[in-house]
Amino acid sequence: MGKAGGSCQNSICVCRKKTFKDLWDERFG
């Protein structure tokens, strides 16, 4: 689940342009 401007850490993809909550809402929201 790689995204531009993001990085994967501990099997969790973190995007620099969004908060973790935003990513969580996109995946599970």
PDB file of N, CA and C in Angstrom:
ATOM      1  N   MET A   1       0.839  -1.200   0.000  1.00  0.00           N
ATOM      2  CA  MET A   1       0.000   0.000   0.000  1.00  0.00           C
ATOM      3  C   MET A   1       0.876   1.252   0.000  1.00  0.00           C
ATOM      4  N   GLY A   2       1.751   1.342  -0.972  1.00  0.00           N
ATOM      5  CA  GLY A   2       2.665   2.478  -1.013  1.00  0.00           C
ATOM      6  C   GLY A   2       2.030   3.686  -1.680  1.00  0.00           C
ATOM      7  N   LYS A   3       2.231   4.842  -1.098  1.00  0.00           N
ATOM      8  CA  LYS A   3       1.690   6.069  -1.691  1.00  0.00           C
ATOM      9  C   LYS A   3       2.809   7.085  -1.874  1.00  0.00           C
ATOM     10  N   ALA A   4       2.657   7.941  -2.840  1.00  0.00           N
ATOM     11  CA  ALA A   4       3.669   8.958  -3.088  1.00  0.00           C
ATOM     12  C   ALA A   4       3.771   9.902  -1.891  1.00  0.00           C
ATOM     13  N   GLY A   5       4.985  10.195  -1.472  1.00  0.00           N
ATOM     14  CA  GLY A   5       5.178  11.100  -0.340  1.00  0.00           C
ATOM     15  C   GLY A   5       4.897  10.435   0.987  1.00  0.00           C
ATOM     16  N   GLY A   6       4.830   9.111   0.988  1.00  0.00           N
ATOM     17  CA  GLY A   6       4.572   8.387   2.228  1.00  0.00           C
ATOM     18  C   GLY A   6       5.641   7.352   2.474  1.00  0.00           C
ATOM     19  N   SER A   7       5.619   6.753   3.646  1.00  0.00           N
ATOM     20  CA  SER A   7       6.598   5.722   3.957  1.00  0.00           C
ATOM     21  C   SER A   7       5.950   4.632   4.781  1.00  0.00           C
ATOM     22  N   CYS A   8       6.445   3.408   4.649  1.00  0.00           N
ATOM     23  CA  CYS A   8       5.872   2.296   5.405  1.00  0.00           C
ATOM     24  C   CYS A   8       6.730   1.997   6.625  1.00  0.00           C
ATOM     25  N   GLN A   9       6.116   1.962   7.782  1.00  0.00           N
ATOM     26  CA  GLN A   9       6.826   1.659   9.016  1.00  0.00           C
ATOM     27  C   GLN A   9       6.029   0.641   9.809  1.00  0.00           C
ATOM     28  N   ASN A  10       6.676  -0.495  10.142  1.00  0.00           N
ATOM     29  CA  ASN A  10       6.003  -1.533  10.922  1.00  0.00           C
ATOM     30  C   ASN A  10       4.703  -1.957  10.261  1.00  0.00           C
ATOM     31  N   SER A  11       4.768  -2.192   8.939  1.00  0.00           N
ATOM     32  CA  SER A  11       3.597  -2.644   8.181  1.00  0.00           C
ATOM     33  C   SER A  11       2.498  -1.599   8.152  1.00  0.00           C
ATOM     34  N   ILE A  12       2.796  -0.363   8.557  1.00  0.00           N
ATOM     35  CA  ILE A  12       1.791   0.698   8.533  1.00  0.00           C
ATOM     36  C   ILE A  12       2.272   1.810   7.615  1.00  0.00           C
ATOM     37  N   CYS A  13       1.453   2.142   6.640  1.00  0.00           N
ATOM     38  CA  CYS A  13       1.838   3.189   5.696  1.00  0.00           C
ATOM     39  C   CYS A  13       1.452   4.556   6.256  1.00  0.00           C
ATOM     40  N   VAL A  14       2.424   5.437   6.334  1.00  0.00           N
ATOM     41  CA  VAL A  14       2.170   6.762   6.880  1.00  0.00           C
ATOM     42  C   VAL A  14       2.362   7.809   5.792  1.00  0.00           C
ATOM     43  N   CYS A  15       1.336   8.569   5.523  1.00  0.00           N
ATOM     44  CA  CYS A  15       1.432   9.604   4.500  1.00  0.00           C
ATOM     45  C   CYS A  15       1.731  10.940   5.169  1.00  0.00           C
ATOM     46  N   ARG A  16       2.658  11.684   4.601  1.00  0.00           N
ATOM     47  CA  ARG A  16       3.065  12.944   5.220  1.00  0.00           C
ATOM     48  C   ARG A  16       2.027  14.039   5.018  1.00  0.00           C
ATOM     49  N   LYS A  17       1.182  13.859   4.006  1.00  0.00           N
ATOM     50  CA  LYS A  17       0.208  14.909   3.708  1.00  0.00           C
ATOM     51  C   LYS A  17      -1.093  14.715   4.481  1.00  0.00           C
ATOM     52  N   LYS A  18      -1.204  13.581   5.173  1.00  0.00           N
ATOM     53  CA  LYS A  18      -2.437  13.318   5.913  1.00  0.00           C
ATOM     54  C   LYS A  18      -2.109  12.826   7.311  1.00  0.00           C
ATOM     55  N   THR A  19      -3.050  12.982   8.202  1.00  0.00           N
ATOM     56  CA  THR A  19      -2.852  12.489   9.555  1.00  0.00           C
ATOM     57  C   THR A  19      -3.187  11.010   9.593  1.00  0.00           C
ATOM     58  N   PHE A  20      -2.800  10.349  10.652  1.00  0.00           N
ATOM     59  CA  PHE A  20      -3.077   8.921  10.774  1.00  0.00           C
ATOM     60  C   PHE A  20      -4.575   8.663  10.763  1.00  0.00           C
ATOM     61  N   LYS A  21      -5.340   9.571  11.351  1.00  0.00           N
ATOM     62  CA  LYS A  21      -6.798   9.405  11.389  1.00  0.00           C
ATOM     63  C   LYS A  21      -7.373   9.438   9.977  1.00  0.00           C
ATOM     64  N   ASP A  22      -6.855  10.326   9.139  1.00  0.00           N
ATOM     65  CA  ASP A  22      -7.340  10.408   7.759  1.00  0.00           C
ATOM     66  C   ASP A  22      -7.057   9.115   7.017  1.00  0.00           C
ATOM     67  N   LEU A  23      -5.850   8.566   7.197  1.00  0.00           N
ATOM     68  CA  LEU A  23      -5.510   7.309   6.539  1.00  0.00           C
ATOM     69  C   LEU A  23      -6.388   6.197   7.077  1.00  0.00           C
ATOM     70  N   TRP A  24      -6.625   6.208   8.378  1.00  0.00           N
ATOM     71  CA  TRP A  24      -7.445   5.171   9.002  1.00  0.00           C
ATOM     72  C   TRP A  24      -8.865   5.235   8.442  1.00  0.00           C
ATOM     73  N   ASP A  25      -9.411   6.442   8.308  1.00  0.00           N
ATOM     74  CA  ASP A  25     -10.771   6.606   7.774  1.00  0.00           C
ATOM     75  C   ASP A  25     -10.837   6.118   6.328  1.00  0.00           C
ATOM     76  N   GLU A  26      -9.759   6.318   5.578  1.00  0.00           N
ATOM     77  CA  GLU A  26      -9.756   5.872   4.185  1.00  0.00           C
ATOM     78  C   GLU A  26      -9.756   4.356   4.112  1.00  0.00           C
ATOM     79  N   ARG A  27      -9.030   3.707   5.009  1.00  0.00           N
ATOM     80  CA  ARG A  27      -8.912   2.255   4.957  1.00  0.00           C
ATOM     81  C   ARG A  27     -10.087   1.567   5.634  1.00  0.00           C
ATOM     82  N   PHE A  28     -10.532   2.110   6.765  1.00  0.00           N
ATOM     83  CA  PHE A  28     -11.562   1.421   7.553  1.00  0.00           C
ATOM     84  C   PHE A  28     -12.830   2.238   7.723  1.00  0.00           C
ATOM     85  N   GLY A  29     -12.804   3.505   7.318  1.00  0.00           N
ATOM     86  CA  GLY A  29     -13.932   4.397   7.555  1.00  0.00           C
ATOM     87  C   GLY A  29     -15.137   4.059   6.717  1.00  0.00           C
TER      88      GLY A  29
END
